[in-house]
Coordinates of C-alpha atoms and ligand atoms in Angstrom, one line a residue:
M1 CA 32.0 5.3 -7.7
I2 CA 28.8 6.2 -5.7
R3 CA 27.2 3.3 -3.8
R4 CA 23.5 3.2 -4.3
V5 CA 21.1 2.1 -1.6
Y6 CA 17.4 2.0 -2.4
L7 CA 15.3 2.4 0.8
D8 CA 12.0 3.4 -0.8
H9 CA 10.3 0.1 -1.3
N10 CA 6.9 1.5 0.0
A11 CA 7.0 3.8 -3.2
T12 CA 7.8 0.8 -5.5
T13 CA 9.7 -2.4 -5.6
P14 CA 12.1 -3.7 -8.4
V15 CA 10.6 -6.4 -10.6
D16 CA 11.7 -9.9 -9.5
P17 CA 13.5 -11.5 -12.4
R18 CA 11.3 -14.5 -12.1
V19 CA 8.3 -12.2 -12.5
L20 CA 9.9 -10.6 -15.6
D21 CA 10.6 -14.0 -17.2
A22 CA 6.9 -15.1 -16.7
M23 CA 5.7 -11.9 -18.2
L24 CA 7.9 -11.7 -21.4
P25 CA 6.2 -14.5 -23.5
F26 CA 2.9 -12.5 -23.2
L27 CA 4.6 -9.3 -24.7
R28 CA 6.1 -11.5 -27.5
G29 CA 4.4 -14.5 -29.2
D30 CA 1.6 -15.1 -26.7
Y31 CA -0.2 -11.7 -27.5
G32 CA -3.7 -13.0 -27.6
N33 CA -6.8 -11.4 -26.2
P34 CA -8.2 -13.5 -23.3
S35 CA -11.8 -12.8 -24.7
S36 CA -10.8 -14.4 -28.1
L37 CA -12.2 -18.0 -28.6
H38 CA -9.2 -19.1 -30.7
W39 CA -6.0 -20.9 -29.4
L40 CA -4.0 -17.7 -28.9
G41 CA -6.9 -16.1 -26.9
Q42 CA -7.3 -19.4 -24.9
R43 CA -3.5 -19.3 -24.1
A44 CA -3.8 -15.8 -22.7
R45 CA -7.2 -16.8 -20.8
G46 CA -5.4 -19.7 -19.1
A47 CA -2.5 -17.5 -18.0
V48 CA -4.9 -14.9 -16.6
E49 CA -6.9 -17.4 -14.6
E50 CA -3.7 -19.0 -13.2
A51 CA -2.7 -15.6 -12.1
R52 CA -6.1 -15.1 -10.6
A53 CA -5.8 -18.3 -8.5
R54 CA -2.3 -17.2 -7.3
V55 CA -3.4 -13.7 -6.3
A56 CA -6.5 -15.2 -4.5
G57 CA -4.1 -17.6 -2.8
L58 CA -2.3 -14.7 -1.3
V59 CA -5.2 -13.4 0.6
G60 CA -7.3 -16.6 1.1
A61 CA -9.9 -15.7 -1.4
E62 CA -11.6 -17.7 -4.1
P63 CA -10.2 -16.9 -7.6
A64 CA -13.8 -15.7 -8.7
E65 CA -13.7 -13.1 -6.0
I66 CA -10.6 -11.4 -7.6
V67 CA -11.2 -8.5 -10.0
F68 CA -8.0 -7.4 -11.9
T69 CA -7.7 -3.7 -12.3
A70 CA -4.9 -1.2 -13.6
S71 CA -3.7 -0.1 -10.0
G72 CA -4.2 -0.1 -6.4
T73 CA -5.6 3.4 -7.0
E74 CA -8.3 2.1 -9.4
S75 CA -9.2 -0.7 -6.9
D76 CA -9.6 1.9 -4.1
N77 CA -11.7 4.1 -6.3
T78 CA -13.9 1.1 -7.4
A79 CA -14.4 0.0 -3.9
L80 CA -15.6 3.2 -2.6
R81 CA -17.7 4.2 -5.6
G82 CA -18.7 0.8 -6.8
A83 CA -20.0 -0.3 -3.3
T84 CA -21.9 2.9 -2.5
A85 CA -23.5 3.2 -5.9
P86 CA -26.1 0.5 -5.5
A87 CA -26.6 1.5 -1.8
K88 CA -30.1 2.7 -1.0
A89 CA -31.0 5.9 1.1
P90 CA -30.3 6.6 3.9
R91 CA -27.4 4.1 3.8
T92 CA -25.3 6.1 1.4
G93 CA -22.4 7.5 3.5
V94 CA -18.7 6.6 3.7
V95 CA -16.5 6.5 6.7
V96 CA -12.7 6.3 6.2
S97 CA -9.8 6.6 8.5
A98 CA -7.7 9.8 8.6
I99 CA -4.6 8.1 7.5
E100 CA -5.8 6.4 4.3
H101 CA -3.8 6.7 1.2
H102 CA -4.9 9.6 -1.1
A103 CA -6.4 6.9 -3.4
V104 CA -9.1 6.5 -0.7
L105 CA -9.0 9.9 1.0
N106 CA -9.4 12.0 -2.3
T107 CA -11.9 9.6 -3.6
A108 CA -14.0 10.1 -0.4
K109 CA -13.5 13.9 -0.6
A110 CA -14.7 13.9 -4.2
M111 CA -17.8 11.9 -3.1
R112 CA -18.4 14.4 -0.4
D113 CA -18.3 17.2 -2.9
E114 CA -20.9 15.2 -5.0
G115 CA -23.3 15.3 -2.0
R116 CA -22.5 12.2 0.0
V117 CA -21.9 12.2 3.7
V118 CA -18.3 11.5 4.3
V119 CA -16.9 11.1 7.8
I120 CA -13.2 10.7 8.8
A121 CA -12.3 8.4 11.8
R122 CA -9.5 9.6 14.1
V123 CA -6.2 7.8 14.9
D124 CA -4.2 8.1 18.1
A125 CA -0.8 9.5 18.6
G126 CA 0.8 6.3 17.6
G127 CA -1.0 6.3 14.3
I128 CA -3.6 3.5 15.1
L129 CA -7.2 3.8 14.3
D130 CA -9.4 4.9 17.2
L131 CA -12.1 2.2 17.4
D132 CA -14.4 4.0 19.8
D133 CA -14.4 7.1 17.3
L134 CA -15.1 4.6 14.4
A135 CA -17.9 3.1 16.4
A136 CA -19.4 6.5 17.1
K137 CA -19.1 7.5 13.4
V138 CA -20.5 4.3 11.8
G139 CA -24.4 4.1 11.7
D140 CA -27.5 3.6 9.7
G141 CA -26.4 6.1 7.1
T142 CA -22.9 4.2 6.5
A143 CA -22.7 2.3 3.3
V144 CA -18.9 1.6 3.3
V145 CA -16.2 1.8 5.8
S146 CA -12.6 1.9 4.5
V147 CA -9.6 1.1 6.7
M148 CA -6.1 0.4 5.4
L149 CA -4.1 -2.8 6.8
A150 CA -0.7 -1.1 7.1
N151 CA 0.0 2.6 6.7
N152 CA 2.3 3.5 4.0
E153 CA 4.2 6.1 5.9
T154 CA 4.6 4.7 9.3
G155 CA 4.2 1.0 8.5
V156 CA 1.7 0.7 11.5
L157 CA -0.8 -2.1 11.3
Q158 CA -4.4 -1.3 11.8
P159 CA -7.1 -3.2 13.7
V160 CA -9.0 -4.0 10.5
A161 CA -10.9 -7.2 11.9
E162 CA -12.1 -5.1 14.9
A163 CA -13.2 -2.3 12.6
A164 CA -14.9 -4.7 10.3
R165 CA -16.8 -6.3 13.2
I166 CA -18.0 -2.9 14.2
A167 CA -19.0 -1.8 10.7
R168 CA -20.7 -5.0 9.8
A169 CA -22.6 -5.0 13.0
R170 CA -24.1 -1.8 11.9
G171 CA -24.8 -3.1 8.4
A172 CA -22.1 -1.3 6.5
L173 CA -19.7 -3.0 4.0
V174 CA -15.9 -2.9 4.7
H175 CA -13.2 -2.1 2.4
C176 CA -9.5 -2.6 3.2
D177 CA -6.6 -1.2 1.4
A178 CA -3.9 -3.9 1.9
V179 CA -1.5 -2.5 -0.7
Q180 CA 1.2 -2.0 1.9
A181 CA 0.6 -5.1 4.0
A182 CA 0.8 -7.7 1.2
G183 CA 3.9 -9.8 1.1
K184 CA 4.9 -8.4 4.6
V185 CA 2.3 -9.9 6.8
P186 CA -0.1 -12.7 6.3
I187 CA -3.6 -11.7 5.0
D188 CA -6.7 -13.6 5.2
V189 CA -9.9 -11.9 4.0
R190 CA -12.1 -14.2 5.9
A191 CA -10.2 -13.6 9.1
L192 CA -10.3 -9.9 8.6
G193 CA -14.1 -10.1 7.8
V194 CA -13.9 -7.7 4.9
D195 CA -16.0 -7.4 1.9
L196 CA -13.5 -5.6 -0.4
L197 CA -9.7 -5.6 -0.3
T198 CA -7.2 -3.8 -2.5
L199 CA -3.8 -5.1 -3.7
S200 CA -1.2 -3.6 -6.1
A201 CA 1.4 -5.7 -8.0
H202 CA 4.3 -3.3 -7.9
K203 CA 4.6 -3.1 -4.0
I204 CA 5.3 -7.0 -4.1
C205 CA 8.0 -7.1 -6.9
G206 CA 5.5 -7.2 -9.6
P207 CA 4.9 -4.8 -12.5
K208 CA 3.4 -1.4 -12.2
G209 CA -0.1 -0.9 -13.6
A210 CA -1.6 -4.1 -12.2
G211 CA -3.8 -4.2 -9.1
C212 CA -6.8 -6.1 -8.0
L213 CA -10.0 -5.7 -5.9
Y214 CA -11.1 -8.7 -3.9
V215 CA -14.9 -8.6 -4.0
R216 CA -16.5 -11.1 -1.5
R217 CA -19.0 -13.3 -3.3
G218 CA -22.5 -11.8 -3.3
T219 CA -21.2 -8.2 -2.5
P220 CA -23.2 -5.6 -4.5
M221 CA -20.8 -3.7 -6.7
T222 CA -21.4 -1.4 -9.6
P223 CA -18.5 -1.2 -12.1
L224 CA -16.3 1.9 -12.2
V225 CA -15.0 1.2 -15.6
R226 CA -17.7 0.3 -18.2
G227 CA -17.5 -1.3 -21.6
G228 CA -17.0 -5.1 -22.3
A229 CA -17.9 -8.1 -20.1
Q230 CA -14.4 -8.7 -18.8
E231 CA -13.8 -9.8 -15.2
R232 CA -17.4 -11.1 -14.9
N233 CA -18.8 -7.6 -15.8
R234 CA -17.1 -6.0 -12.9
R235 CA -14.2 -4.2 -14.7
A236 CA -14.4 -3.6 -18.4
G237 CA -11.4 -3.5 -20.7
T238 CA -9.0 -6.0 -22.2
E239 CA -6.9 -7.5 -19.4
N240 CA -3.3 -6.4 -19.1
V241 CA -2.3 -10.0 -19.6
A242 CA 1.5 -9.7 -19.1
G243 CA 0.9 -7.4 -16.2
V244 CA -1.7 -9.9 -14.5
V245 CA 0.7 -12.8 -15.1
G246 CA 3.5 -10.9 -13.5
F247 CA 1.2 -10.1 -10.5
G248 CA 0.4 -13.8 -10.2
V249 CA 3.9 -14.9 -10.0
A250 CA 4.8 -12.0 -7.6
A251 CA 1.9 -13.1 -5.4
A252 CA 3.0 -16.7 -5.3
L253 CA 6.8 -15.6 -4.5
A254 CA 5.5 -13.3 -1.7
R255 CA 3.5 -16.1 -0.2
E256 CA 6.3 -18.5 -0.4
D257 CA 8.9 -16.2 1.2
L258 CA 6.8 -14.4 3.5
E259 CA 7.9 -15.7 6.9
T260 CA 11.6 -15.9 6.2
E261 CA 11.7 -12.7 4.3
A262 CA 9.7 -10.9 7.1
R263 CA 12.1 -12.0 9.7
R264 CA 15.2 -11.1 7.7
V265 CA 13.8 -7.7 6.8
A266 CA 12.6 -6.9 10.3
A267 CA 16.0 -7.5 11.7
L268 CA 17.6 -5.2 9.1
R269 CA 15.0 -2.6 9.7
D270 CA 15.6 -2.8 13.4
R271 CA 19.4 -2.5 13.0
L272 CA 18.9 0.6 10.7
E273 CA 16.3 2.2 13.3
Q274 CA 18.6 1.6 16.3
R275 CA 21.4 3.3 14.5
L276 CA 19.2 6.2 13.4
L277 CA 17.5 6.7 16.7
A278 CA 21.0 7.1 18.3
V279 CA 21.4 10.3 16.4
N280 CA 20.9 13.3 18.7
G281 CA 17.2 14.6 18.3
A282 CA 15.8 11.6 16.4
H283 CA 12.3 10.3 17.2
R284 CA 10.3 7.4 15.7
N285 CA 6.9 8.1 14.4
G286 CA 4.4 5.5 14.9
E287 CA 3.7 3.0 17.8
G288 CA 2.6 -0.6 18.0
P289 CA 2.8 -3.5 15.6
R290 CA 4.2 -2.5 12.2
V291 CA 5.1 -4.2 8.9
P292 CA 8.6 -5.5 9.0
N293 CA 10.2 -3.2 6.4
T294 CA 9.3 0.4 7.3
T295 CA 10.6 3.0 9.7
N296 CA 9.7 6.7 9.9
I297 CA 11.9 9.0 11.8
S298 CA 12.1 12.7 12.5
F299 CA 15.4 14.6 13.0
E300 CA 14.8 17.8 15.3
G301 CA 15.4 21.0 13.6
L302 CA 16.1 19.6 10.0
D303 CA 14.0 20.0 6.9
A304 CA 13.3 16.6 5.5
E305 CA 13.2 17.7 1.9
A306 CA 16.7 19.1 2.2
L307 CA 17.9 16.0 4.0
L308 CA 16.3 13.7 1.3
I309 CA 18.2 15.7 -1.5
A310 CA 21.4 15.5 0.5
L311 CA 21.1 11.7 0.8
D312 CA 20.1 11.4 -2.9
L313 CA 23.3 13.1 -3.8
E314 CA 25.1 10.3 -1.9
G315 CA 23.1 7.6 -3.5
V316 CA 20.7 6.8 -0.7
A317 CA 17.1 6.9 -1.9
V318 CA 14.4 7.5 0.8
S319 CA 11.2 9.4 1.0
T320 CA 9.6 12.0 3.2
G321 CA 6.0 11.9 4.1
A322 CA 5.4 15.1 2.2
A323 CA 3.7 14.9 -1.2
C324 CA 3.8 17.5 -4.0
A325 CA 0.7 19.3 -4.3
A326 CA -0.5 22.2 -6.3
G327 CA 1.2 25.2 -4.9
G328 CA 4.0 23.5 -3.1
I329 CA 4.8 20.8 -0.6
E330 CA 1.9 19.4 1.5
P331 CA 3.2 18.0 4.8
S332 CA 2.2 14.5 5.6
H333 CA -1.7 14.1 6.4
V334 CA -0.7 10.9 8.2
L335 CA 1.7 12.4 10.8
R336 CA -0.6 15.5 11.1
A337 CA -3.6 13.2 11.9
M338 CA -1.3 11.6 14.6
G339 CA -1.1 15.0 16.2
L340 CA 2.6 15.6 15.7
P341 CA 3.7 19.1 15.7
P342 CA 4.5 20.7 12.3
E343 CA 8.4 20.8 13.1
R344 CA 8.3 17.0 13.7
V345 CA 6.2 16.4 10.5
E346 CA 8.5 18.5 8.4
S347 CA 11.6 16.7 9.6
S348 CA 10.4 13.2 9.0
L349 CA 12.0 10.6 6.8
R350 CA 10.4 7.3 5.7
L351 CA 12.9 4.5 5.0
S352 CA 11.5 1.3 3.5
L353 CA 13.5 -1.9 3.0
G354 CA 12.8 -4.8 0.5
R355 CA 13.8 -8.1 -0.7
G356 CA 17.1 -6.9 -2.1
T357 CA 18.1 -5.0 0.9
T358 CA 21.3 -6.3 2.6
E359 CA 23.1 -5.6 6.0
T360 CA 25.8 -3.8 4.1
D361 CA 23.1 -1.5 2.6
V362 CA 21.6 -0.6 5.9
D363 CA 24.9 0.0 7.6
H364 CA 26.0 2.2 4.7
A365 CA 22.7 4.1 4.8
A366 CA 22.9 4.6 8.6
D367 CA 26.6 6.1 8.1
V368 CA 25.3 8.4 5.2
V369 CA 22.2 9.6 7.2
T370 CA 24.1 10.1 10.4
A371 CA 26.8 12.1 8.5
A372 CA 24.3 14.2 6.5
V373 CA 22.2 15.1 9.6
G374 CA 25.5 16.2 11.5
R375 CA 26.7 18.2 8.5
M376 CA 23.3 20.1 8.1
R377 CA 23.1 20.8 11.8
R378 CA 26.6 22.3 11.7
T379 CA 25.7 24.4 8.6
R380 CA 22.6 25.7 10.4
A381 CA 24.6 26.5 13.5
S382 CA 27.3 28.5 11.7
Ligands
LIG1 C1 -1.6 2.2 1.0 C2 -1.6 2.5 -0.6 N1 -2.8 2.4 -1.3 C3 -2.8 2.5 -2.5 C4 -1.7 3.0 -3.3 C5 -1.8 3.0 -4.7 O1 -1.3 1.9 -5.5 P1 -0.9 2.1 -7.1 O2 0.4 2.8 -7.0 O3 -0.9 0.6 -7.5 O4 -2.0 3.0 -7.7 C6 -0.4 2.9 -2.8 C7 0.8 3.4 -3.5 O5 1.6 4.0 -2.9 C8 -0.4 2.8 -1.2 O6 0.7 2.8 -0.6

């Protein structure tokens, strides 16, 4: 039987059984609407508020500063649009880093099409935000600056606290997409100095379709989704109670296990990386401090899509930086922003480990990747 190894935790993670157990009652008998005044509604309300406190605890926020949403993507959209909507001219522009997730980047681009000034800040060859470039681009016309904490493709950590100091000194609000950092490195919204911060449950062994936006107390924000008064008028719609409860437990577990899990996963990632970098013509993409679970490696002369398919056939799940776009495959905007040549971008694989990953898994994956690269190179040569 084929041995399966999942090394794509930056795409999504398995739901922790403890998370599932906590969610199930709210999909069965405890089906109340948290806005209902009766006992069934109040049971749901209590569970949502307990989850809010747990999620707040993961990032050092107050529970009232957490707004539940339906995804990290919705939170990113809300941060950019919600914080710029009340802004007064001339302070209406947006500055985002070049390596943001499409949830930020495409929102910013849509806002540009709608007439706002949107400026993209550069990163260096290692994939780290260029703070001098940011400082030059943030000014009196900037309403919001958005910088992610950890990049989803390289895992490289960004100087968010420094970026926030620059932005706030110039009067702008700061949003941080911390979706890929949560559960991997400690996060403290006060130490980061951000006004808005995005999280997503399914990247920390919680369910899909549950996210949140931290909104610092007093931050002016217009809701993206309108309707009822849920989430203190900041996000309308009946709460996804089971999802929110699962998010809360996932956040509590992530916080509890953070240090031991980060050490364990980093050792496995380094072991895998060492093996893969020993392959002829392999290069690591991304420099500097990284989250413990991610590595991004290019294999000279190979097409990453073909390699991914070969690995999939052998049960090893990884990802390429490329995303399917209308009309074909679009090479990674992150690796391109780092100035990597097209051949290197097109030959890059992302391998991301998680809570269930074992030493046997990484050793097997290293064997399979090494063999597949060798085989593909021999086929090309013949
Ligand atoms: C950095 C980053 N931001 C935002 C998202 C979007 O989160 P969601 O899948 O919950 O919409 C992702 C998911 O891949 C991500 O990696």
